[in-house]
Coordinates of C-alpha atoms and ligand atoms in Angstrom, one line a residue:
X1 CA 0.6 -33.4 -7.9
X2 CA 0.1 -36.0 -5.3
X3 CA -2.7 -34.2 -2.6
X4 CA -0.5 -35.4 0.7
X5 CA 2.9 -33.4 -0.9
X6 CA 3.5 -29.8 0.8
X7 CA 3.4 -26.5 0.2
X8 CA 6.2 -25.0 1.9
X9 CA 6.5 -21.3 2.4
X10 CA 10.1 -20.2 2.5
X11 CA 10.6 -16.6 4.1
X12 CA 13.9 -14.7 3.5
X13 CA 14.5 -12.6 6.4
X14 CA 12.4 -14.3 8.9
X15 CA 14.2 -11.9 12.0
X16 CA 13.1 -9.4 10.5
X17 CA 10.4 -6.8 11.4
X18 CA 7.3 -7.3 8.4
X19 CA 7.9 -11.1 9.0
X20 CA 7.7 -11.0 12.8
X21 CA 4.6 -7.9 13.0
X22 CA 3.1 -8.9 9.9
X23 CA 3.5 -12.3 8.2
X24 CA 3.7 -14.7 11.0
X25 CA 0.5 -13.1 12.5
X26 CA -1.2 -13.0 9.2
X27 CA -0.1 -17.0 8.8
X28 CA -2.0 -17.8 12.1
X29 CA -4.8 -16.2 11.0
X30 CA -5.1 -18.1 7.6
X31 CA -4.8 -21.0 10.6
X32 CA -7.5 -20.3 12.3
X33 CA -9.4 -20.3 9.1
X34 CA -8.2 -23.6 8.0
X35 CA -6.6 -22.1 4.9
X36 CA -3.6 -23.8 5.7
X37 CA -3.7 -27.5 4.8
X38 CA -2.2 -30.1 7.1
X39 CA 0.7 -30.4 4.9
X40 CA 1.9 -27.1 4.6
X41 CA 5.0 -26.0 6.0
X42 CA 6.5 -22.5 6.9
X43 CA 10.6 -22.7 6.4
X44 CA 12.3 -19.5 8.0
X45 CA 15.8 -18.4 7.0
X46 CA 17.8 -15.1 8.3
X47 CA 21.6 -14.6 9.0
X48 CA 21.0 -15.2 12.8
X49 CA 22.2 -18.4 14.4
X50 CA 19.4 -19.0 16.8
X51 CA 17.7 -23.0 17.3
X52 CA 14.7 -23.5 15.7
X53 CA 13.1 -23.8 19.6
X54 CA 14.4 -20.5 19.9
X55 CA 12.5 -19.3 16.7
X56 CA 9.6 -20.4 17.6
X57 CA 9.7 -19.2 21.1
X58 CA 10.3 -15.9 18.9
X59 CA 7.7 -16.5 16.1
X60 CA 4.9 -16.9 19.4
X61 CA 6.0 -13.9 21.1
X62 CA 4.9 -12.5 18.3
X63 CA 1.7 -13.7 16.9
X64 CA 0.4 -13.1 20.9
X65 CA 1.8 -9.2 20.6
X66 CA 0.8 -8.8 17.0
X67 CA -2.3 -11.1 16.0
X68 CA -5.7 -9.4 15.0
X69 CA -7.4 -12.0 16.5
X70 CA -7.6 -13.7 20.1
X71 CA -4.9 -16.8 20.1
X72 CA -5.6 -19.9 20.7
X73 CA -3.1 -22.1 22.7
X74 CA -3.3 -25.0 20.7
X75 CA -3.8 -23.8 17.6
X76 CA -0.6 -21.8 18.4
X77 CA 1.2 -24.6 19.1
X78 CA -0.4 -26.3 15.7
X79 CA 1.1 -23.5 14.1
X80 CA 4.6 -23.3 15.4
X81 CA 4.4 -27.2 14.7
X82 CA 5.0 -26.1 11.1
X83 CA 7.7 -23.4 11.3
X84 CA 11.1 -24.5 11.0
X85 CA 14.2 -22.2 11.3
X86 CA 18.0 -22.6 9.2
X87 CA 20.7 -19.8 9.5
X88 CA 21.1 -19.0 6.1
X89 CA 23.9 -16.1 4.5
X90 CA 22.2 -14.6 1.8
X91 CA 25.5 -14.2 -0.5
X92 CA 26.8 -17.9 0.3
X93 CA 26.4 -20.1 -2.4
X94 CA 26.6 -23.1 -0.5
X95 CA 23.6 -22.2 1.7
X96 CA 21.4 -22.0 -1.3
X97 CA 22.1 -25.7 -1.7
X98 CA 21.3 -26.6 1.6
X99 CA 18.2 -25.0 1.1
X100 CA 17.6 -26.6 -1.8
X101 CA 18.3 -29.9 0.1
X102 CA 16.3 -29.1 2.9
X103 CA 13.0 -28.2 1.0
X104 CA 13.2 -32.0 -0.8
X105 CA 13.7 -33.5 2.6
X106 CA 10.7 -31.3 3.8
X107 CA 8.8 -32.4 0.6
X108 CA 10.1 -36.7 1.2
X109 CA 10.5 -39.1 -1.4
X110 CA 7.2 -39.7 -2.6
X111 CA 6.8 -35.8 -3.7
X112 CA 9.5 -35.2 -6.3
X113 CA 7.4 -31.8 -7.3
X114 CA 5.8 -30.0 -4.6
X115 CA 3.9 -26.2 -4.5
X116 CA 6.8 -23.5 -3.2
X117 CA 6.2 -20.0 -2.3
X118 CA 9.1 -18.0 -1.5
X119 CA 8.6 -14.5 0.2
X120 CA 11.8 -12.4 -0.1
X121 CA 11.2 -10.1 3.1
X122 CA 14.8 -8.6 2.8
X123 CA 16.0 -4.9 2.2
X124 CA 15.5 -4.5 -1.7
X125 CA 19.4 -4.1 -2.4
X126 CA 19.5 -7.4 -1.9
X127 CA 17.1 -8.8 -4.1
X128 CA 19.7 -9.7 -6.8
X129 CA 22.0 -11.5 -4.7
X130 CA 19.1 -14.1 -3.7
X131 CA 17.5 -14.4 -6.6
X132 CA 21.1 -15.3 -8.2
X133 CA 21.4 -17.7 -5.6
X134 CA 17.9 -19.4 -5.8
X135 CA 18.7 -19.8 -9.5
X136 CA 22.1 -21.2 -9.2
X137 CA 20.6 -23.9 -7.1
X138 CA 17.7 -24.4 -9.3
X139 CA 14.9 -23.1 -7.3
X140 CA 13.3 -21.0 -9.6
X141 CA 11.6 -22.6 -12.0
X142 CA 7.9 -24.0 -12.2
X143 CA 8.5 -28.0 -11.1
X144 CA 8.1 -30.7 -13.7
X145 CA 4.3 -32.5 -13.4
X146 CA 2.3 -30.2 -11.3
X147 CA 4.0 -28.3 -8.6
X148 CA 4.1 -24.0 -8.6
X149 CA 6.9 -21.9 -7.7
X150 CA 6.0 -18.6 -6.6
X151 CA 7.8 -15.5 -5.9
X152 CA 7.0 -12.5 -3.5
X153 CA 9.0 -9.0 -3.6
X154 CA 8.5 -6.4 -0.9
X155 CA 8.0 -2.8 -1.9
X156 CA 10.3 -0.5 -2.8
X157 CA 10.6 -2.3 -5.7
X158 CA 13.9 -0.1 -7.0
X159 CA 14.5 3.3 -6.0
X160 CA 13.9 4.9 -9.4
X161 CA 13.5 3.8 -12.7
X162 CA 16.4 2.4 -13.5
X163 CA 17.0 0.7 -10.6
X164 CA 13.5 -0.8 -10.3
X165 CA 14.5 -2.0 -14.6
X166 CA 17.9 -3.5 -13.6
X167 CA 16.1 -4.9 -10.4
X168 CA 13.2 -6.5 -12.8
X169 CA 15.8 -7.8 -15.6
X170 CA 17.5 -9.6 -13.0
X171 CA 14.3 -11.2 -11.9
X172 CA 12.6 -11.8 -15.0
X173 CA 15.5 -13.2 -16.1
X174 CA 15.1 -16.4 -13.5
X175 CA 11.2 -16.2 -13.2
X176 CA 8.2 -15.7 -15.4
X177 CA 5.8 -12.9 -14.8
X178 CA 3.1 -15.2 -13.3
X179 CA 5.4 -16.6 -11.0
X180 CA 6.0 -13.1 -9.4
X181 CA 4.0 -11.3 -6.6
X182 CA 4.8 -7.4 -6.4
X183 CA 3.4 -6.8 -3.2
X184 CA 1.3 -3.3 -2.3
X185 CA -0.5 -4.2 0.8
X186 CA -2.7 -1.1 0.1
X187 CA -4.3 -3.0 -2.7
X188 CA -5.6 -5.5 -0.5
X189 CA -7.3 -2.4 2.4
X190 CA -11.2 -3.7 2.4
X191 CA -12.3 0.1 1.0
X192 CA -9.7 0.3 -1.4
X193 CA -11.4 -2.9 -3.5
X194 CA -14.4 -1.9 -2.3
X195 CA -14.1 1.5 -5.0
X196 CA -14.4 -1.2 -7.6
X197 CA -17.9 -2.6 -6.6
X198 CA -19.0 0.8 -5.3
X199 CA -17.7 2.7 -9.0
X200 CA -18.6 0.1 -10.8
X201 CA -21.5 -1.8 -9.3
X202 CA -24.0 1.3 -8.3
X203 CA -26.1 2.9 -11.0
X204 CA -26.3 6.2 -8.7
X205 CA -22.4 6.7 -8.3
X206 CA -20.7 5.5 -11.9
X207 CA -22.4 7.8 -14.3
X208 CA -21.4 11.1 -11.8
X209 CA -17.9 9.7 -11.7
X210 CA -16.0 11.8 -14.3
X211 CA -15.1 15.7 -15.6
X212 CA -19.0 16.7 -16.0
X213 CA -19.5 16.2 -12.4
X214 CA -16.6 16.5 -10.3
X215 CA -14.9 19.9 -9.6
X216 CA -11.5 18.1 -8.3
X217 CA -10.6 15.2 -6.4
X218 CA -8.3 14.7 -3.2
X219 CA -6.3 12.3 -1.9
X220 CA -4.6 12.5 1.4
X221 CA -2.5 9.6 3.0
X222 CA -1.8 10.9 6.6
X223 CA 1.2 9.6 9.0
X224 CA 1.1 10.6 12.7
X225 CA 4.7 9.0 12.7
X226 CA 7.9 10.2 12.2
X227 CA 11.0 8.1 10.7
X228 CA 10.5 5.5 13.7
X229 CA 13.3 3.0 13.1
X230 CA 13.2 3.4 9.3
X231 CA 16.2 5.9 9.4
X232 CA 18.6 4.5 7.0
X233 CA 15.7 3.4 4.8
X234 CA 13.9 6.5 5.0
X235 CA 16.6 9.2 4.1
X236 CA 17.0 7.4 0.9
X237 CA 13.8 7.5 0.1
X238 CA 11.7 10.0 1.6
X239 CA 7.7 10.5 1.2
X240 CA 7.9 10.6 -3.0
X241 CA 9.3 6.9 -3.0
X242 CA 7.9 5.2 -0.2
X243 CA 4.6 6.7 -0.3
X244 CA 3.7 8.2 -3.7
X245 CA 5.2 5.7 -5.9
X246 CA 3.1 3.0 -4.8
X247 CA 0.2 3.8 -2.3
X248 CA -1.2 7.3 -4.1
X249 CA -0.4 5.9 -7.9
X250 CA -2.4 2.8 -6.5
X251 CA -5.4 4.6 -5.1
X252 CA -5.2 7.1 -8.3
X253 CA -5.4 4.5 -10.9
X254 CA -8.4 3.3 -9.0
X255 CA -10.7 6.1 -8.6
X256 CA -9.8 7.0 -12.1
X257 CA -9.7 4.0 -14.1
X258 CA -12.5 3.4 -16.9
X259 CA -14.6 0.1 -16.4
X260 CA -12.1 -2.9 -16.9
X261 CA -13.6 -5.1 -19.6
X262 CA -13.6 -8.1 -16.8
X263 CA -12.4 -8.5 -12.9
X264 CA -9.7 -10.6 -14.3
X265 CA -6.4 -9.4 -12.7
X266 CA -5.0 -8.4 -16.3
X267 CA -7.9 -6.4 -17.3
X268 CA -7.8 -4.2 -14.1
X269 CA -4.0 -3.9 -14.4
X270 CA -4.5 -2.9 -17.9
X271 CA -6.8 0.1 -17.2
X272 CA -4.5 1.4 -14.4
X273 CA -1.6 1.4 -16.8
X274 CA -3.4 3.5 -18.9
X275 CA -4.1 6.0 -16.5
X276 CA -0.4 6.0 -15.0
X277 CA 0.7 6.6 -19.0
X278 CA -1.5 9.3 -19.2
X279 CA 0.1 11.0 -16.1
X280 CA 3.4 10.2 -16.8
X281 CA 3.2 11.7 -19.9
X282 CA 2.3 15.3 -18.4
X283 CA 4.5 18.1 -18.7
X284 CA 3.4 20.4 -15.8
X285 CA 4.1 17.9 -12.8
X286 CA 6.9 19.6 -11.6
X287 CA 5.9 23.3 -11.1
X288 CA 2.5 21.6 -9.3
X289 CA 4.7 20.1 -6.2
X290 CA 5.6 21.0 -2.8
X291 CA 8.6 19.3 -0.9
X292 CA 8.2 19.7 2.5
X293 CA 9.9 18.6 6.0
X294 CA 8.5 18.0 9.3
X295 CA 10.4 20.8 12.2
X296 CA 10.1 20.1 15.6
X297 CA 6.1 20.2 17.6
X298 CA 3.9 18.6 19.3
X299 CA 1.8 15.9 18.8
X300 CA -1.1 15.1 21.7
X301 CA 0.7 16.8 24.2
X302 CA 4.0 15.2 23.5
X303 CA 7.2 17.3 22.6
X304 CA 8.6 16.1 18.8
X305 CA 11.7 17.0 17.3
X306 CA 12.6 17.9 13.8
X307 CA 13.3 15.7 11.4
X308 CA 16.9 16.2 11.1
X309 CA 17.2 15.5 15.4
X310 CA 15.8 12.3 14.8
X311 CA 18.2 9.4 15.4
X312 CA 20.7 8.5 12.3
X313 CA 19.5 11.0 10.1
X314 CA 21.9 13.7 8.6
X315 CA 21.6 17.2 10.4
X316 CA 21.1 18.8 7.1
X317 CA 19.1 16.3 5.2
X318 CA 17.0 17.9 2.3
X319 CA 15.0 14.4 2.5
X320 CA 11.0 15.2 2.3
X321 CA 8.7 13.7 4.9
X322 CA 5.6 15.9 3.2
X323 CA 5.0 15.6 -0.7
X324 CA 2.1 17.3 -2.2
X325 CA 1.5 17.7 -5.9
X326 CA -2.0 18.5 -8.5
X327 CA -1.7 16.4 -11.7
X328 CA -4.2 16.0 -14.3
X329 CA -5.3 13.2 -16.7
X330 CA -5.6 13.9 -20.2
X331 CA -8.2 11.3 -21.6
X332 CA -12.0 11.5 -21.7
X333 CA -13.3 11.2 -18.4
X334 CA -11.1 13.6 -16.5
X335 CA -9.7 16.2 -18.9
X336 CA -9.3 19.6 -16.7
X337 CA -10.2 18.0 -13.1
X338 CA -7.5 18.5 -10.9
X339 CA -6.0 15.3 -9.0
X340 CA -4.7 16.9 -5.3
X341 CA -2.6 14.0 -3.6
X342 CA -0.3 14.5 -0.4
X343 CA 1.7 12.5 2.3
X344 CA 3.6 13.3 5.1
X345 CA 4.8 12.1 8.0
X346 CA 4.4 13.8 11.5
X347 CA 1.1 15.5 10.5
X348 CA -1.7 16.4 12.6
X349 CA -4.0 12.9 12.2
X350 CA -3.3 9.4 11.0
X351 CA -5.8 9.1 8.1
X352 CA -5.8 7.5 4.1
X353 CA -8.8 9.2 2.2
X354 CA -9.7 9.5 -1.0
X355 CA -12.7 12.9 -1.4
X356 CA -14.8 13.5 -4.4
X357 CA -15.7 17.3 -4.6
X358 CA -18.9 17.7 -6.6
X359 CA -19.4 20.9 -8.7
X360 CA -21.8 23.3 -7.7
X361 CA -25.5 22.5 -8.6
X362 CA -26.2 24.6 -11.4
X363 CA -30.0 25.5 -10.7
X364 CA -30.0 29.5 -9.5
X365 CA -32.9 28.5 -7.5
X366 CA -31.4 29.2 -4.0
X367 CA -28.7 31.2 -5.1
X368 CA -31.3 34.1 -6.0
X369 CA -32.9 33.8 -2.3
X370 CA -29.2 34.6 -1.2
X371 CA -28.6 31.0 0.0
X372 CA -25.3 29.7 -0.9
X373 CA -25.0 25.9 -1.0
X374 CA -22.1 23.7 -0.1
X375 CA -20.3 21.1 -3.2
X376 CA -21.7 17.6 -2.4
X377 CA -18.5 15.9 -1.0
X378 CA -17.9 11.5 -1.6
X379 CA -15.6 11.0 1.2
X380 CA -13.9 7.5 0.6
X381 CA -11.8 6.4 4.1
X382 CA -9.1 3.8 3.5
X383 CA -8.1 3.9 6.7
X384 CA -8.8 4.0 10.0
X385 CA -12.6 4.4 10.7
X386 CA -13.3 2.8 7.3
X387 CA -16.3 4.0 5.4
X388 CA -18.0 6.0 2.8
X389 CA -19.9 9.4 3.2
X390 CA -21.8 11.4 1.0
X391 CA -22.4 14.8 2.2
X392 CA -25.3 16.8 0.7
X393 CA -27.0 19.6 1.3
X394 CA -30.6 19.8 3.2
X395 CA -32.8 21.5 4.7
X396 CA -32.8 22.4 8.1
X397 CA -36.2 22.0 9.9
X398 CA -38.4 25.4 10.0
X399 CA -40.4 27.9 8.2
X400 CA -37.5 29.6 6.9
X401 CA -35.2 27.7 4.2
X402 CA -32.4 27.5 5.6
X403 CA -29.8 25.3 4.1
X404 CA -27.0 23.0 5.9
X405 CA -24.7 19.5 4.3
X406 CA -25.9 16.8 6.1
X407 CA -24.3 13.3 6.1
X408 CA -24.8 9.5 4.7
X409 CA -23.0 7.3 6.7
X410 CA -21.4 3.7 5.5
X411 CA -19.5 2.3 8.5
X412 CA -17.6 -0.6 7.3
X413 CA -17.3 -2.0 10.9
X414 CA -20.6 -1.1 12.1
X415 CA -22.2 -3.4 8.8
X416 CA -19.3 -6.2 8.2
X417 CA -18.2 -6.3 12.5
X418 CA -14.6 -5.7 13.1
X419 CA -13.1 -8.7 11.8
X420 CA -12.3 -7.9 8.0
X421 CA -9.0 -9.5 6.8
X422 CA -5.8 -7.4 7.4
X423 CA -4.2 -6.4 4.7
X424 CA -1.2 -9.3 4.1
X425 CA -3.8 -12.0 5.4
X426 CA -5.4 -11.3 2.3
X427 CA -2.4 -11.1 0.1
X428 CA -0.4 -14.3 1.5
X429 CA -4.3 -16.3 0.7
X430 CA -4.2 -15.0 -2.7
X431 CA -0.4 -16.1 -3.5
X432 CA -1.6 -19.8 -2.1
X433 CA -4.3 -19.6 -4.5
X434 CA -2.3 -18.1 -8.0
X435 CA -4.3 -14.9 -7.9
X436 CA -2.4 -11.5 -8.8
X437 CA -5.3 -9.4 -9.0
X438 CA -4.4 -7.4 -5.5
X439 CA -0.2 -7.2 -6.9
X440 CA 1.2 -4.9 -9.2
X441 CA 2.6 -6.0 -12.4
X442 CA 6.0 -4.9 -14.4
X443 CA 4.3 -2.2 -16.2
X444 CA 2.5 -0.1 -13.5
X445 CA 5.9 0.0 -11.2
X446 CA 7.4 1.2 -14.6
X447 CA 5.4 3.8 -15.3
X448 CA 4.7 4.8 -11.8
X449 CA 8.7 5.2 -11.3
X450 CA 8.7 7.2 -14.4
X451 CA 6.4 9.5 -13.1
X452 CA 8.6 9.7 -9.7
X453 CA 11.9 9.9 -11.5
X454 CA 10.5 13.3 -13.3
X455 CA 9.9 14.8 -10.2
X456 CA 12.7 13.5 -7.7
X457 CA 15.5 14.0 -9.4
X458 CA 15.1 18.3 -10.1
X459 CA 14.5 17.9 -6.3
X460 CA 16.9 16.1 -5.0
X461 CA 19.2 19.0 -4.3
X462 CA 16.7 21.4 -3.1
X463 CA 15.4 22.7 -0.1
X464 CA 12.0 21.2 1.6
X465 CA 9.5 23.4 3.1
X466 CA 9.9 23.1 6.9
X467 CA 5.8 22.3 8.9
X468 CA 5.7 22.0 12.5
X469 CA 4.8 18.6 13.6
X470 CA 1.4 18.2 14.3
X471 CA 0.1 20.3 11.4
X472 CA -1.2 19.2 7.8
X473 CA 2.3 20.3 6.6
X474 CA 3.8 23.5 4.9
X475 CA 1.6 26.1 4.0
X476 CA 3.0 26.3 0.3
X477 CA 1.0 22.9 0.1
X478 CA -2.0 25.1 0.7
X479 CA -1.1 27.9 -1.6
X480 CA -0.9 25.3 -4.5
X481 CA -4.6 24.3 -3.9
X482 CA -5.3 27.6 -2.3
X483 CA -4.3 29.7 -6.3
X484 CA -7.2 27.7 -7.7
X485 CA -9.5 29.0 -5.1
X486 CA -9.8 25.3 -3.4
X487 CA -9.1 24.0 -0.3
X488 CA -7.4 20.7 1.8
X489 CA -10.3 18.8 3.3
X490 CA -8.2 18.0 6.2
X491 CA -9.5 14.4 7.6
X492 CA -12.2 14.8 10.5
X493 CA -13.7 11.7 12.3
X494 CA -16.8 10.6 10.8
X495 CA -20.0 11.0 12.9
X496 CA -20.2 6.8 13.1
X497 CA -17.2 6.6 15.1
X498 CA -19.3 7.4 18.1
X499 CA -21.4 4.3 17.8
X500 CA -17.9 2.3 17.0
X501 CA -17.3 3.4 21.1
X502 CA -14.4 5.2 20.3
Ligands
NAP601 N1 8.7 -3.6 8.3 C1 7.6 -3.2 7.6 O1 6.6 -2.9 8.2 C2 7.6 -3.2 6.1 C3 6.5 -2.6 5.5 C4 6.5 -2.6 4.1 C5 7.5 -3.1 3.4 N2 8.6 -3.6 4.0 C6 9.7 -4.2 3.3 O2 10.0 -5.5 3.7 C7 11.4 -5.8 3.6 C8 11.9 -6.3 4.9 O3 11.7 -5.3 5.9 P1 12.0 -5.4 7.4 O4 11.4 -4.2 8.1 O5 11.5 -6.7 7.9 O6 13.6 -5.4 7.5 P2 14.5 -5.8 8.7 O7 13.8 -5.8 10.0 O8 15.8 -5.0 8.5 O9 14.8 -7.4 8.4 C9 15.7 -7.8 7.4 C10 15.9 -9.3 7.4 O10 16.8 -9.7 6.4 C11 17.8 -10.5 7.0 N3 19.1 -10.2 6.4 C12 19.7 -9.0 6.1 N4 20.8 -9.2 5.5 C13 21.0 -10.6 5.4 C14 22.0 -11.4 4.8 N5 23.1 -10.9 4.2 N6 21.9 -12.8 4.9 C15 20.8 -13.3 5.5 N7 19.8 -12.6 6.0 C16 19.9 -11.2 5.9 C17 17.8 -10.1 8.4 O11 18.4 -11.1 9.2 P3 19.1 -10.9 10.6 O12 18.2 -10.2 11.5 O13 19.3 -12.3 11.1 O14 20.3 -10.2 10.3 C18 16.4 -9.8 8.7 O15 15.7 -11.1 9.0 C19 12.0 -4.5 3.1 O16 12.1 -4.5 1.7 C20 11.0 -3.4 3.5 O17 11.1 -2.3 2.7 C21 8.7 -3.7 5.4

């Protein structure tokens, strides 16, 4: 391909929310770190007739309320110099053509094959009607002679199994697998990849990492939030779908993955399929899980309401805000360690963290001196206040031995600085440069749905656990940890936040 032809970047449903507090931010930042060529172009369609000065007026509004980093006048304006806006109806056909039109007038004569991304950020029922569309007016396919054509999907990819196959048929029916971009923005949180290098590139963790070791292992994904303006969205889906399908199956396959044979994108997908086979293949899921549903309290001194007074919701919705389930994995490494995961909305912090409970040393040293001694704990925190900490047990100074867990602190921001790349500044630089390592391929949404579908469609009909608002959830969450004679390690702030100024 000739070097001075464009990439353009075509967003569906440029009006929208993720494009204007997510992906027009994280474009100016690729900006400001010259990822973005002088040729490339950003082409915004929605339904809404506004000028493309008005868009732009819009598209800076936003990058000032929503960047990560401090803007810059004139590279703003650089930016905005690239963005173009078109009204566009998803289901007419003829605006597909205009499209089409408008991209080779973008791309000019001399570029008969240019490099397209297209990010569909549109409610996933309408998926199929675009993609149709794209393909009736040839947009789909790889260009003759060089240039790519790549395609991004938003999660919820479906809203079960069958859904998410029809939805993937229609797809694969117009694009080839490494055209498409399956987007998890967890994938792309700094600690999550970071459990690859830290399993996988430290003598002292990897060989403690399975059964032998580790008593059980938690996983707690923490909203302080309620529906916000999701409502429509959310009543369909609830916490299973829009949490635990992606997200906790994510951070699952990741802490219990074997070794992948390389870092090559297929060969870590190909390890977490096997674990998300293994689960999905377990018989007991069911009778391990606790719907739940956040009742009216109080959060910081504010007054919350239920769940079902919040606007646009049904009065008597059995949707769940709180899911919490134990699974196991039946293959070498992790035969009888219980998995604990849980989400839920309204709960008392905001916090993603993924904790490692050690057994108990086996040495009867202490224990016969009447000391009793605390499981070493791995905490792993995704988000916010990123870091690892191993807790261990020491002594505490004095001539008696006495015996207290003590903590080793990795601050991600006090080593690295604040600046690490938000999430969909990461993902949007890997879809410019072909890499799907950090999206989820055909198989893992597969099997992750079939694990959902097993689970959400006996509940669909039946009653959630009610929590007050500003708890960790329903307390029949803690009775299925609490009948193994476990605990929740509710998130605490780490003892680094302090020198973060916080
Ligand atoms: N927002 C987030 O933080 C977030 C996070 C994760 C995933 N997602 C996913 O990202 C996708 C987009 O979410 P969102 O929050 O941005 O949704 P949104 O605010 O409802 O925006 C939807 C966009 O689609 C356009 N649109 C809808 N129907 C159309 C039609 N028939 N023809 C042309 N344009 C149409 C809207 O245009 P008009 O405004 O002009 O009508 C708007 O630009 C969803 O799949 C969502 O699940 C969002």
């Amino acid at each position: 391909m000739e070097t001075n032809c464009p990439t353009i970047f075509t967003i569906f449903g440029a009006t929208g929310d993720l494009t204007q507090r997510k992906l027009l931010p994280a474009l100016y930042f690729l900006e400001s770190q010259r990822e973005l060529d002088g040729q490339f172009r950003i082409l915004c369609v929605a339904r809404r007739q506004v000028s493309e000065e008005g868009f732009r007026k819009e598209a800076a509004a936003s990058v000032r309320k929503y960047s990560r980093i401090k803007v810059n006048d004139e590279l703003l304006e650089k930016f905005l110099g690239r963005i173009s806006y078109a009204p566009f109806h998803f289901s007419k056909e003829e605006d597909y053509a205009l499209l089409k039109e408008r991209l080779e007038c973008m791309a000019g004569t001399h570029c008969p094959s240019i490099d397209r991304i297209f990010y569909l950020a549109i409610p996933s029922e309408l998926i199929g009607t675009v993609v149709q569309g794209m393909e009736k007016a040839s947009l789909t396919k790889q260009a003759q002679g060089g240039g790519y054509t790549r395609v991004v999907f938003e999660k919820p990819f479906g809203s079960d199994l069958r859904s998410a196959k029809r939805l993937n048929r229609t797809i694969l029916s117009v694009f080839d697998e490494s055209q498409i971009y399956r987007i998890d923005h967890y994938l792309a949180k700094e600690l999550v990849q970071n459990l690859l290098v830290m399993r996988f590139g430290n003598s002292i963790f990897e060989p403690l990492w399975n059964k032998r070791y580790i008593d059980h292992i938690q996983i707690t994904v923490a909203e302080t939030i309620g529906v916000e303006n999701r409502a429509h969205y959310y009543d369909t889906a609830g916490s299973l779908r829009d949490v635990v399908q992606n997200h906790i199956m994510q951070l699952l396959c990741l802490v219990a993955m074997a070794s992948p044979k390389t870092l090559n994108a297929e060969d870590i997908r190909n390890e977490k399929v096997k674990i998300l086979t293994r689960i999905a293949r377990s018989k007991d899921m069911l009778s391990y899980s606790v719907k739940g549903q956040y009742a009216s309290g109080e959060i910081e001194g504010k007054e919350l309401p239920a769940y079902r007074q919040e606007k646009d919701i049904f009065r008597s919705s059995l949707t769940d805000t709180y899911f919490a389930m134990k699974l196991f994995i039946r293959n070498r490494l992790w035969r009888g360690v219980p998995f604990y995961v849980r989400t839920g909305k309204r709960l008392k912090d905001r916090a993603t963290e993924i904790v490692l409970v050690y057994k108990q040393p086996e040495s009867r040293l202490f224990k016969e001196r009447g000391l009793e001694l605390e499981s070493n704990l791995l905490f792993i925190r995704v988000q916010p206040d990123e870091g690892i900490t191993l807790q261990f047990n020491a002594k505490v100074p004095g001539n008696k031995v006495l015996i207290e867990p003590v903590d080793m602190d990795f601050c991600h921001e006090c080593k690295f600085g604040p600046n690490s790349p938000e999430s969909y500044e990461r993902l949007l630089h890997d879809v410019m440069h072909g890499d799907q390592t950090l999206f989820t391929r055909w198989d893992e949404v597969e099997h992750s749905w079939k694990i959902i579908d097993r689970i959400a469609k006996p509940w669909k009909n039946r009653q959630p656990h009610l929590y007050e608002a500003g708890t960790w959830g329903p307390k029949e969450a803690d009775e299925l940890i609490g009948q193994d004679g476990r605990k929740w390690i509710n998130p605490s702030k780490p003892g680094y936040v302090a020198l973060l100024g916080r």
